[in-house]
Coordinates of C-alpha atoms in Angstrom, one line a residue:
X13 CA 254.8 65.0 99.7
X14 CA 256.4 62.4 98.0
X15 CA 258.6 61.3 100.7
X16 CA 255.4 61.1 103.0
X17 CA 253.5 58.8 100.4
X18 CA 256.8 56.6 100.4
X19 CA 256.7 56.1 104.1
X20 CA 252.7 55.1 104.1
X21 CA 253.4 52.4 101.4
X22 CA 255.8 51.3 103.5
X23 CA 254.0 51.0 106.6
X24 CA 251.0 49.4 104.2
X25 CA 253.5 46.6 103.1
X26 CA 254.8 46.2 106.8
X27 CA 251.3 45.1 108.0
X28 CA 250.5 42.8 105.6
X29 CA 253.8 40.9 105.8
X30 CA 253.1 41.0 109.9
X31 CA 249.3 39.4 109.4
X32 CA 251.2 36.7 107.0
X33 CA 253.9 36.2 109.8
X34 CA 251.2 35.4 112.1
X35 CA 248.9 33.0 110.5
X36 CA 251.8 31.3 109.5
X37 CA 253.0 31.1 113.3
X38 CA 249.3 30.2 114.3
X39 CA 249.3 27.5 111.5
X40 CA 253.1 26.1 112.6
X41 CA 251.8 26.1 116.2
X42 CA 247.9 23.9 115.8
X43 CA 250.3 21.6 113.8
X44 CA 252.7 21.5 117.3
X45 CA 250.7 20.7 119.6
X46 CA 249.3 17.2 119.1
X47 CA 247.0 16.2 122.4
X48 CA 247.6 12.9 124.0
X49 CA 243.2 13.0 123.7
X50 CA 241.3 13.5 120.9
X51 CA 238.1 13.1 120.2
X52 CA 235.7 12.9 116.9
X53 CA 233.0 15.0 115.6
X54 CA 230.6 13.3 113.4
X55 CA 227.3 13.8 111.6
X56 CA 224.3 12.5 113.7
X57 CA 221.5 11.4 112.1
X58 CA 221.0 9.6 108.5
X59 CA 222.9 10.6 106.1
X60 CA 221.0 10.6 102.8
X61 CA 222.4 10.4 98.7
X62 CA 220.9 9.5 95.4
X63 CA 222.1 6.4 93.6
X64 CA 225.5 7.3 91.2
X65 CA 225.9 10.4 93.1
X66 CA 228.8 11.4 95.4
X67 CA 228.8 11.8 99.3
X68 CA 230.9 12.8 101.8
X69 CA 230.5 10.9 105.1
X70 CA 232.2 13.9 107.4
X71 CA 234.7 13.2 110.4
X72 CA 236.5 15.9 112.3
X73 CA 239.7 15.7 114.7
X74 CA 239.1 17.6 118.2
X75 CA 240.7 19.7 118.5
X76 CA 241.8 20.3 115.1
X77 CA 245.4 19.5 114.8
X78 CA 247.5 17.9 111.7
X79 CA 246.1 14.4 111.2
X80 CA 248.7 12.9 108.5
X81 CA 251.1 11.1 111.1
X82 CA 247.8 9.3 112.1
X83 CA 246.3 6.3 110.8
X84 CA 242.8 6.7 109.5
X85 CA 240.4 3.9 109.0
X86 CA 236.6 4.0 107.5
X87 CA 235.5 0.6 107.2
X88 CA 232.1 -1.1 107.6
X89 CA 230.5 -2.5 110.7
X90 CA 231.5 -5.9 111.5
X91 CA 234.3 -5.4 108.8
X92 CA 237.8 -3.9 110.6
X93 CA 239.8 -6.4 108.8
X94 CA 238.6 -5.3 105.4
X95 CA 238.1 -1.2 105.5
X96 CA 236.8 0.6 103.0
X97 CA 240.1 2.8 103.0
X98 CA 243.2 2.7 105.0
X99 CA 245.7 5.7 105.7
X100 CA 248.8 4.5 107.4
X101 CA 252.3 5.8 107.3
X102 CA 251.3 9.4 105.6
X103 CA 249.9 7.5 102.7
X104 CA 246.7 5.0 101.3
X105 CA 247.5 1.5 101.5
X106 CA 246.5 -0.9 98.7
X107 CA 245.8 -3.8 101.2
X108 CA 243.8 -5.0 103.1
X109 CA 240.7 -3.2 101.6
X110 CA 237.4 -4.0 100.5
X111 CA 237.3 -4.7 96.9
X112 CA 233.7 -3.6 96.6
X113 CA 235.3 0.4 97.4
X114 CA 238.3 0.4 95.0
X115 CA 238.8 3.3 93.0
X116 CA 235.6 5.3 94.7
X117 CA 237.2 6.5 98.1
X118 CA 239.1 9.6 99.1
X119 CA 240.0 11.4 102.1
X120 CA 239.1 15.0 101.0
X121 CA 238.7 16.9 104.2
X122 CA 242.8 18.3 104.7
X123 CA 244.4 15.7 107.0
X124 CA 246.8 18.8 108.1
X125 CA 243.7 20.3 109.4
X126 CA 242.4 17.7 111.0
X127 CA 239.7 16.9 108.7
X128 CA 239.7 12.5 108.3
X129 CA 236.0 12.8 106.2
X130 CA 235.6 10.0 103.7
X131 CA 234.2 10.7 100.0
X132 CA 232.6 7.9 97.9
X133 CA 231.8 8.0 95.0
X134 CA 229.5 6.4 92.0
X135 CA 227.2 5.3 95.1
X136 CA 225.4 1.8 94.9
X137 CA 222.3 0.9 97.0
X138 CA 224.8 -1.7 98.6
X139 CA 226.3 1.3 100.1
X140 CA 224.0 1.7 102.3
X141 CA 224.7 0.7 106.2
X142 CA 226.8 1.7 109.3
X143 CA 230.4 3.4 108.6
X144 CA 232.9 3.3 111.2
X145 CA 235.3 6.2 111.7
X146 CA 238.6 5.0 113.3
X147 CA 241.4 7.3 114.5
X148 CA 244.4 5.8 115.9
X149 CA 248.6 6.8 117.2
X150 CA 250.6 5.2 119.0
X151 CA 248.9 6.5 122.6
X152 CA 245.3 6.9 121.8
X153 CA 242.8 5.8 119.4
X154 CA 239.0 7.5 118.6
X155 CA 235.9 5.7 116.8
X156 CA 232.5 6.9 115.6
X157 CA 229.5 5.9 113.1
X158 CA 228.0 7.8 110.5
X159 CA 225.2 6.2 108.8
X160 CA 224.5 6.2 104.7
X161 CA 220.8 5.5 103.5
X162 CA 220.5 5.5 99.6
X163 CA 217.4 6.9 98.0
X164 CA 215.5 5.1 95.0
X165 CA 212.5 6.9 94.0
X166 CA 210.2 3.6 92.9
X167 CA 207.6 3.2 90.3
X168 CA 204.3 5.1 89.7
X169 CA 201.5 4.2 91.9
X170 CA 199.6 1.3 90.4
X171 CA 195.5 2.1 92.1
X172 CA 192.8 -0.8 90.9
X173 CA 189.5 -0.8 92.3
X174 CA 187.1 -3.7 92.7
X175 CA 183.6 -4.0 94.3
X176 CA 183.7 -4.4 98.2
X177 CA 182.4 -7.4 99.8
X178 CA 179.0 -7.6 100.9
X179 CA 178.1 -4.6 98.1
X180 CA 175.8 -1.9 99.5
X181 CA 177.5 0.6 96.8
X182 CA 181.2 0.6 98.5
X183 CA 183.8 -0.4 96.8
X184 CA 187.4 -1.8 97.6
X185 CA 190.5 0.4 96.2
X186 CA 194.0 -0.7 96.6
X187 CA 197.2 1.4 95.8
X188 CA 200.8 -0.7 95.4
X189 CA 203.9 0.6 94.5
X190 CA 207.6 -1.0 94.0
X191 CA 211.4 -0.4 94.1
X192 CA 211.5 2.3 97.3
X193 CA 214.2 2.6 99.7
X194 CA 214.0 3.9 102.5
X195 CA 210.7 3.0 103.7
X196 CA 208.5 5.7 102.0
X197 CA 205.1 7.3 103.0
X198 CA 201.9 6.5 101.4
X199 CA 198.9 9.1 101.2
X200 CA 195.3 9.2 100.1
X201 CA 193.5 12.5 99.5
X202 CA 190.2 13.2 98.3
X203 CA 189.8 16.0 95.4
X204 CA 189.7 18.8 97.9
X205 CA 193.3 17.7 98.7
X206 CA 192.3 16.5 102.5
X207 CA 194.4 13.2 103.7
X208 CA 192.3 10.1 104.4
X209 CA 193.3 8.6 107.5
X210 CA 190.6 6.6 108.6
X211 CA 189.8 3.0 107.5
X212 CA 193.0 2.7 105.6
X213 CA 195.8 -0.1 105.7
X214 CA 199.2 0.0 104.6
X215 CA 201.9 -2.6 104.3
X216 CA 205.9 -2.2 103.4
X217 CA 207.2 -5.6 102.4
X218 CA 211.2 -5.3 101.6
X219 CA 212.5 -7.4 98.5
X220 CA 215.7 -9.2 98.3
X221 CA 217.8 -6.2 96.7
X222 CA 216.8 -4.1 99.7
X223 CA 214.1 -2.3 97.9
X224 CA 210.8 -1.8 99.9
X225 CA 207.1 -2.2 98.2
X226 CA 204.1 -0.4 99.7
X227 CA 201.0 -1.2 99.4
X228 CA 197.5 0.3 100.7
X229 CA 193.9 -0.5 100.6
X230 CA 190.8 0.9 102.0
X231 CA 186.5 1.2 101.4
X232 CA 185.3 4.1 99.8
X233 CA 181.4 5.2 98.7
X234 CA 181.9 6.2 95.7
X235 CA 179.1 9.2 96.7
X236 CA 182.1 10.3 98.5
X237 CA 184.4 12.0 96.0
X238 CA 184.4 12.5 92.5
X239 CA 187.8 11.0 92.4
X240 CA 191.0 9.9 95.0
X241 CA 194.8 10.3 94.5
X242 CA 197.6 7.7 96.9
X243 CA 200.9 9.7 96.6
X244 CA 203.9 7.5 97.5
X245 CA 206.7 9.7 98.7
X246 CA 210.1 10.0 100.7
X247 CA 209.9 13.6 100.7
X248 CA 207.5 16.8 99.3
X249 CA 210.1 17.0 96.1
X250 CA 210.5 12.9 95.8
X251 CA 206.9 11.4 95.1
X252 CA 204.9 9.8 92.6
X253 CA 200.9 10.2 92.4
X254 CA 198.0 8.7 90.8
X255 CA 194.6 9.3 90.5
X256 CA 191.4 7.3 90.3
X257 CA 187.5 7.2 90.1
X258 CA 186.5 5.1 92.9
X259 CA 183.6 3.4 91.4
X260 CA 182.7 -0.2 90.5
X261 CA 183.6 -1.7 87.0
X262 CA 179.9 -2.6 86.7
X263 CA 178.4 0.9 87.5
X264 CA 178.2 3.9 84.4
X265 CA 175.5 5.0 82.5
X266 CA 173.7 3.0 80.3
X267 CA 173.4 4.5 76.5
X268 CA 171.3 3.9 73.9
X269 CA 174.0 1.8 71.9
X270 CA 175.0 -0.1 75.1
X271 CA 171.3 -1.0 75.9
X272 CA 170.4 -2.4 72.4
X273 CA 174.1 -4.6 72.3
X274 CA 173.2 -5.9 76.0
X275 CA 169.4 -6.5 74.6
X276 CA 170.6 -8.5 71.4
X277 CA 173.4 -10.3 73.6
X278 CA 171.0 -11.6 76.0
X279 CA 168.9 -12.9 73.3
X280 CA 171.7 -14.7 72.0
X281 CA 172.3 -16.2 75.7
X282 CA 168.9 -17.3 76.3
X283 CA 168.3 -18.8 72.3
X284 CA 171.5 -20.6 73.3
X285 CA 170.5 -22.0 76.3
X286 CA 167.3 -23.1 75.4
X287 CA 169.0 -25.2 72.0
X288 CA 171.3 -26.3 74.5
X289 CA 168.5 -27.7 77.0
X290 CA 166.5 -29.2 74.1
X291 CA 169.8 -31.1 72.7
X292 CA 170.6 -32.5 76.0
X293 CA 166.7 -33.7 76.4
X294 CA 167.2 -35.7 73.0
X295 CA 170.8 -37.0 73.0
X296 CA 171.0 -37.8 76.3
X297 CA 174.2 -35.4 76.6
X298 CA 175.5 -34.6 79.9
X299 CA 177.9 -32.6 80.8
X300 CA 181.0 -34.4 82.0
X301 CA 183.4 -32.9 84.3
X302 CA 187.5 -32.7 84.2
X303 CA 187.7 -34.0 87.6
X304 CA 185.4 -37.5 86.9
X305 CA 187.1 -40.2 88.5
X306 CA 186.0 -41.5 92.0
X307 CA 188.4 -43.3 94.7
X308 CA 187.5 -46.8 93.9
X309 CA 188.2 -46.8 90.5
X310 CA 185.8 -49.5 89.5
X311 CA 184.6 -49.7 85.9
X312 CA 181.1 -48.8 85.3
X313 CA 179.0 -49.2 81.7
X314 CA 178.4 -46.2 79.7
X315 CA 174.7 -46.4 80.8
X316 CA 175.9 -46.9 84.3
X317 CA 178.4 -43.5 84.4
X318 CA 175.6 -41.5 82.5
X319 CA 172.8 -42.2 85.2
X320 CA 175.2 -41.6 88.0
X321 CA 176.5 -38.7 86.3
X322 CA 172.8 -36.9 85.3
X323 CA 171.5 -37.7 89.3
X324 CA 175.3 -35.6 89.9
X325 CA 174.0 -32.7 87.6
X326 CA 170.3 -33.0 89.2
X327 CA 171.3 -32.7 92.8
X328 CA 174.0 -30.0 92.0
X329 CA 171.5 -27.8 89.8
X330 CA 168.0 -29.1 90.7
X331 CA 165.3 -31.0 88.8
X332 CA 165.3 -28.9 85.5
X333 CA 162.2 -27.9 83.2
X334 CA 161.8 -26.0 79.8
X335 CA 160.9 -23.0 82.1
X336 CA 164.0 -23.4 84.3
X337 CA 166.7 -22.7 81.6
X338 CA 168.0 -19.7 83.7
X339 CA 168.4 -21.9 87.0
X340 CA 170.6 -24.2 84.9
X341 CA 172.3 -21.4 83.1
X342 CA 173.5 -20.4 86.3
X343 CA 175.0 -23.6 87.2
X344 CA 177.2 -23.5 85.0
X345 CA 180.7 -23.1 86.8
X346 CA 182.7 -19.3 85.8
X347 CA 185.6 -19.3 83.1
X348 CA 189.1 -18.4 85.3
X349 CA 189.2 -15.0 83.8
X350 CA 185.5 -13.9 85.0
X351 CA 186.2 -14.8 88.7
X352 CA 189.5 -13.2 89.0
X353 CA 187.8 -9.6 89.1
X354 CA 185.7 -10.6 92.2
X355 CA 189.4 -11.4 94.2
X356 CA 189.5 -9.6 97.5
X357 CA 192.5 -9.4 100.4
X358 CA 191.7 -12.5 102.6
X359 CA 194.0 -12.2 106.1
X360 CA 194.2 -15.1 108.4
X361 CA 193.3 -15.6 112.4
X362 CA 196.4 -14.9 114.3
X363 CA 195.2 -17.4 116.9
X364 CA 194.8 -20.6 114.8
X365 CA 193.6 -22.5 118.1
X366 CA 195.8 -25.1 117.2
X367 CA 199.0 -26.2 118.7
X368 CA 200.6 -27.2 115.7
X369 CA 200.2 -24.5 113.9
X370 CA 202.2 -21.0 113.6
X371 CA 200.6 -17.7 111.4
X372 CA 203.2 -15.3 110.2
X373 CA 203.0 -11.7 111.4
X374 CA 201.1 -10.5 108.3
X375 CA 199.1 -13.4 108.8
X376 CA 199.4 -14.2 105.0
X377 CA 201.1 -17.6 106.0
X378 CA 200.2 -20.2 107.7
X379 CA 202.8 -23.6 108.1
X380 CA 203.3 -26.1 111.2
X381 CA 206.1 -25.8 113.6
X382 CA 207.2 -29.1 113.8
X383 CA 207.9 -31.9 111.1
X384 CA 207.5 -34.8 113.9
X385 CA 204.2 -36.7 113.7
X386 CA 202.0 -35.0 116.5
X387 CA 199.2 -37.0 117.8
X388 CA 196.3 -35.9 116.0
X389 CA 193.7 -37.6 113.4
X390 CA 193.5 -35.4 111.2
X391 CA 195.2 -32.1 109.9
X392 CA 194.9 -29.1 112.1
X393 CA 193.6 -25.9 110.2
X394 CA 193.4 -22.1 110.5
X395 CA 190.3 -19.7 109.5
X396 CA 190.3 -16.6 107.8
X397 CA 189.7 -13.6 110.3
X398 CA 187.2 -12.5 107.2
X399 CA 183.5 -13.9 107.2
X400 CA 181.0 -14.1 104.1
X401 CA 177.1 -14.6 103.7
X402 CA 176.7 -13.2 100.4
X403 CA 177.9 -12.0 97.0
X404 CA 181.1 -13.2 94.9
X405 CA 184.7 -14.0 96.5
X406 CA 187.6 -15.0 94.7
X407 CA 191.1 -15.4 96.5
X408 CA 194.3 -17.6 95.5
X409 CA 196.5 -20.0 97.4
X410 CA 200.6 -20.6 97.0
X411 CA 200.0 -24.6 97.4
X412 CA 203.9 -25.3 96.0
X413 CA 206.5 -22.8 97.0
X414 CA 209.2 -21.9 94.5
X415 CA 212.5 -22.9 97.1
X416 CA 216.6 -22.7 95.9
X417 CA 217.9 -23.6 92.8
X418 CA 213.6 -23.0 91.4
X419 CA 212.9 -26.4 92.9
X420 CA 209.7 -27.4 93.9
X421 CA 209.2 -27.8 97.8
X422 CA 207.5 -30.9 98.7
X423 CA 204.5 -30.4 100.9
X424 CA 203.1 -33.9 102.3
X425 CA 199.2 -32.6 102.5
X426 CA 197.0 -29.4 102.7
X427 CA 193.7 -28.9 102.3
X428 CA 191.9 -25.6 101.2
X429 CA 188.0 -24.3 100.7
X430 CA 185.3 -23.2 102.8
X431 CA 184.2 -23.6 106.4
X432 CA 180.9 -22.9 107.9
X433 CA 180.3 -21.1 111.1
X434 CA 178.9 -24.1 113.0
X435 CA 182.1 -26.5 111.6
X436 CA 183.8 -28.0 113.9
X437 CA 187.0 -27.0 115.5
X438 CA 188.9 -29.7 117.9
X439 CA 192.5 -31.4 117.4
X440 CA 190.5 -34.8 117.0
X441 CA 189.0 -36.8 114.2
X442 CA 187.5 -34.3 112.2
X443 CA 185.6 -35.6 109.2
X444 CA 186.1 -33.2 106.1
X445 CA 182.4 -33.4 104.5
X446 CA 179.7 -30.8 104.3
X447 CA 177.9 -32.2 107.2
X448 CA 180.5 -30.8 109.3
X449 CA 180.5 -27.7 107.7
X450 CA 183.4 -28.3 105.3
X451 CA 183.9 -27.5 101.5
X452 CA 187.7 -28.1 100.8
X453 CA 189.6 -29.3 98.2
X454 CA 192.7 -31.8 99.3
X455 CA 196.0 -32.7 98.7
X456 CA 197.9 -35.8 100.1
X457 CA 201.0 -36.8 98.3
X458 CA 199.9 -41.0 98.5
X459 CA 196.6 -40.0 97.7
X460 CA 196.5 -37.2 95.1
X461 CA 193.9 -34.3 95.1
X462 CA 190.7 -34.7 96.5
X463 CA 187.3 -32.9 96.6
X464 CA 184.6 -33.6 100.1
X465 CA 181.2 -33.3 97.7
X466 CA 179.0 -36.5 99.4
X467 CA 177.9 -35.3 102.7
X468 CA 176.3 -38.2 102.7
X469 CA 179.7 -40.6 102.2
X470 CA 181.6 -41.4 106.0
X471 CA 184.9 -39.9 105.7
X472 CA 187.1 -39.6 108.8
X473 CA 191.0 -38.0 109.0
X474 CA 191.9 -36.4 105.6
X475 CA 190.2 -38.8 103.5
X476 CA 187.9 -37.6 101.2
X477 CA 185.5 -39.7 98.5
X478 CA 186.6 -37.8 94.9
X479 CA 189.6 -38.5 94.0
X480 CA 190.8 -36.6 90.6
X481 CA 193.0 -39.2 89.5
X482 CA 193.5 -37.4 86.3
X483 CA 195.2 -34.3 87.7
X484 CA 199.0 -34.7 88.3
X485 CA 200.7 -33.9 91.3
X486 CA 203.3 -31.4 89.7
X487 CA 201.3 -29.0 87.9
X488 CA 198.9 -27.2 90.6
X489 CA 201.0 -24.4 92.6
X490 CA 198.4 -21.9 93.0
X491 CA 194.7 -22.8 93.9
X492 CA 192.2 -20.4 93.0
X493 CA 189.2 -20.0 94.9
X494 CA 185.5 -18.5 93.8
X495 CA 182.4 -18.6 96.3
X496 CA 179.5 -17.8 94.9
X497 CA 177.2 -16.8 98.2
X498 CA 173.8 -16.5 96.0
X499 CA 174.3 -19.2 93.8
X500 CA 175.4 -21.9 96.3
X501 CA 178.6 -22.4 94.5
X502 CA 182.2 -23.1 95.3
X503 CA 184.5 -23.8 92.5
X504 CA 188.2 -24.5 92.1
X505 CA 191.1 -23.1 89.7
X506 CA 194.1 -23.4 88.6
X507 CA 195.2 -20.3 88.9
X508 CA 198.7 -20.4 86.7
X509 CA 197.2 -22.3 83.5
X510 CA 193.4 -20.6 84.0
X511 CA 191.6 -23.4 83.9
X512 CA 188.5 -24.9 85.9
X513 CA 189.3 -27.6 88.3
X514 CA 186.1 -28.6 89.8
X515 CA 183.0 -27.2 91.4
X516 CA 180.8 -27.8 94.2
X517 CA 176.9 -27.3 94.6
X518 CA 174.3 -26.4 97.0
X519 CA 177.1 -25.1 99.2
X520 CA 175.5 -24.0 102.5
X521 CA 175.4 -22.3 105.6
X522 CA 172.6 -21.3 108.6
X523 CA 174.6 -18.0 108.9
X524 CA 178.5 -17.4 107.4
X525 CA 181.6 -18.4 105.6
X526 CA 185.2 -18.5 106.6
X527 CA 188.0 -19.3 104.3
X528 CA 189.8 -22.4 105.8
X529 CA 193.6 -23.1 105.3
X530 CA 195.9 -26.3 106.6
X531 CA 199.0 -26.5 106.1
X532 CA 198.9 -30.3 107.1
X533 CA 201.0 -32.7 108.7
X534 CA 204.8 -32.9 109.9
X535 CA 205.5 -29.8 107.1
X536 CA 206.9 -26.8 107.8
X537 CA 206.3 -25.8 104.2
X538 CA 204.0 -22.8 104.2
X539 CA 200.5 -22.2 102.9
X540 CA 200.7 -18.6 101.3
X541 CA 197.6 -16.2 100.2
X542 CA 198.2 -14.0 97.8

């Protein structure tokens, strides 16, 4: 028995050393044979990794066979001369790499099997791109790409909501969010969890560092839903959510508390405005505006400047009585901070019908192409593909672009308001005054800022007759905007300090309002809505 046991152990140990003997031989013999043709396997398709993390960026001989005599070079497209790592004579060289990967790359796959994959690690998003594989001898070489997109997960949804243009109980919600990469996917459901797809827009706009904003808006009754959720996302695990009520910031209930302080308020108001009315009936007071100077700069008498200026405030708000105080009341031009509420998404014509004149794919910009005189009168202009006939409208204007170094950019002229349906459109003289259907306020840089408010004054070109010689040319560089449809106003802001510029009366049309926009002449400086 014992000398049968000592012959099975050693027929046991006799096998195993034979299976050793062989993958040893087999190992010895993929290393021999070295093909004169090789090609390489890669990874198809985006390779995705979080920020910080590590990532392998995988690149296979084939056939397998020992890869050290080889040299090995990952580098990025466009940049051979400067690789992210270099493996020549069986070892990493120092030089020439790319600064930007020093101390974060490895070859980690087995060269002697034929593995050449690159790891990187501590990963930046300017990692992202194109990497080259490059495998090279003396008789052959092999390259392939790989490509590395780094994921940022970006900032909660921001979701505001704002009454919709033209009312009838819809309102105007908007969803942004910041600091994505790669391009994520933005969602609306309703409270039942069913995507919104209809009437919806949604915008990606990339920053310098790479990252991508998204932003979304759409109409919504608020009868609809009880509530609304826009999910930004790059996958089901990666996404951010938030919720809203889609209803106006005037609608809610009315309680008892609320009704009294509205009551007592209004009181207030109206004991205010009548004082007010009476004062100005005794002292003679009127109001006088920021913007007071005309073109001509002649000197006029107190007396003179107080008549002209009380037949201004007549014409804007109409012959006033005791029992017109609201009327008057009315008149009375919005603080900055009460109009801003009312702003809405105003998008350009793509087709300014104007030769001069270029609008940028998400028409939000409008500039001229050329900065050689072109032979026109007056300063071509674009419409807004929007249209208003009544309610409350409030949109801003980049007039003075932030360039390098935070310079200013000059702009020569530009003129921005309202234009009527029936204004007229041609690349001739075309007069700026309400007759024709304009409202705008203007900028030329001999001139200064100007206002068209005497339809009844013959302007031609760019001129117009108010000139607001007390505003300087350095401190507007975004123009606010406020129609008011039902009160026949059109007032002016700066929108960067706050504060009232100028207003317009009696502002009106036999049907519609466009938003009007030129860029002017021989500048290639943009107009910008924001």
């Amino acid at each position: 028995m014992l000398q049968q046991l000592e012959m099975e152990g050693g027929i046991m140990h006799s096998g195993v050393w034979l299976r050793l003997m062989t993958l040893t031989a087999l190992t010895v013999l993929m290393a021999a044979q070295r093909p004169e043709v090789f090609t390489l396997m890669v990874h198809h398709g985006l390779i995705l990794t979080a920020l910080n993390s590590s990532v392998s960026l995988p690149c296979e001989l084939s056939p397998l066979f020992n890869a050290e005599p080889l040299e090995v070079r990952w580098y990025r497209s466009g940049d051979f001369d400067k690789p992210a790592l270099l493996y020549r004579d069986h070892k990493i060289q120092e030089t020439p790499v790319d600064p930007r990967y020093k101390g974060r790359v490895s070859l980690t796959g087995g060269l002697d099997r034929g593995n050449v994959s690159l790891t990187l690690e501590r990963v930046t998003l300017a990692d992202g791109g194109e990497y080259v594989c490059s495998v090279s001898d003396a008789q052959w070489y092999e390259k392939a790409s790989v490509f590395l997109t780094v994921k940022v997960l970006g900032g909660t949804p921001v979701v505001s909501v704002a009454e919709a243009r033209g009312g009838g109980g819809r309102v105007n919600i908007t969803c942004s969010s910041e600091g994505w990469s790669p391009y994520p996917t933005l969602t609306w459901r309703n409270k039942e969890g069913t995507e919104i797809r209809n009437g919806r827009e949604v915008l990606n706009t990339p920053d310098p560092q790479g990252l991508v904003r998204i932003s979304s808006w759409m109409l919504s009754s608020p009868s609809d839903t009880d509530w609304l959720s826009c999910t930004v996302s790059l996958s089901e695990e990666e996404k951010k959510e938030s919720r809203i009520l889609p209803r106006a910031p005037t609608e809610g209930h009315w309680g008892l508390g609320a009704f009294i302080t509205t009551l007592i308020i209004l009181l207030l108001v109206v004991s205010t405005v009548i004082g007010l009315f009476i004062w100005i009936k005794k002292t003679g007071f009127v109001r006088v505006s920021r913007l007071k100077k005309m073109a001509n700069g002649n000197d006029k008498t107190e007396s003179t400047e107080r008549s002209e200026e009380e037949t201004a405030l007549a014409g804007e708000c109409g012959t006033q009585t005791a029992k017109e105080t609201t009327t008057q009341r009315e008149c009375v031009p919005k603080e900055w901070g009460e109009v801003k509420r009312f702003k809405v998404d105003i998008t350009l014509d793509p087709k300014p019908g104007h030769p001069y004149l270029q609008v940028s794919t998400n028409r939000k910009k409008v500039y001229s192409k050329t900065s050689k005189e072109p032979h026109v009168s007056t300063a071509p202009h674009v419409l807004s593909e929007d249209k208003f006939s009544f309610g409350q409208i409030y949109w801003e204007v980049v007039v003075r672009n932030v360039g390098i170094f935070n310079s200013f950019r000059e702009k020569q002229s530009w003129y921005v308001g309202v234009a009527t349906d029936t204004a007229t459109l041609t690349t001739g003289v075309v007069p700026l005054t309400p007759q024709n259907g304009f409202w705008v306020f203007t900028f030329n840089k001999e001139k200064g800022y100007c206002v068209s408010d005497d339809p009844q004054m013959p302007v031609s070109g760019n001129e117009s007759p108010s000139v607001l010689s007390d505003m300087s040319a350095d401190i507007l560089t975004t123009l606010g905007v406020f129609l008011d449809c039902d009160r026949q106003m059109l007032s002016f802001y700066d929108a960067e300090s706050k504060v009232h510029l100028y207003s317009l009366f009696n502002v009106v049309s036999s049907n519609t309002f466009f938003a009007v926009f030129s860029p002017g002449l021989r500048d290639t400086c943009p107009l910008t809505v924001k």
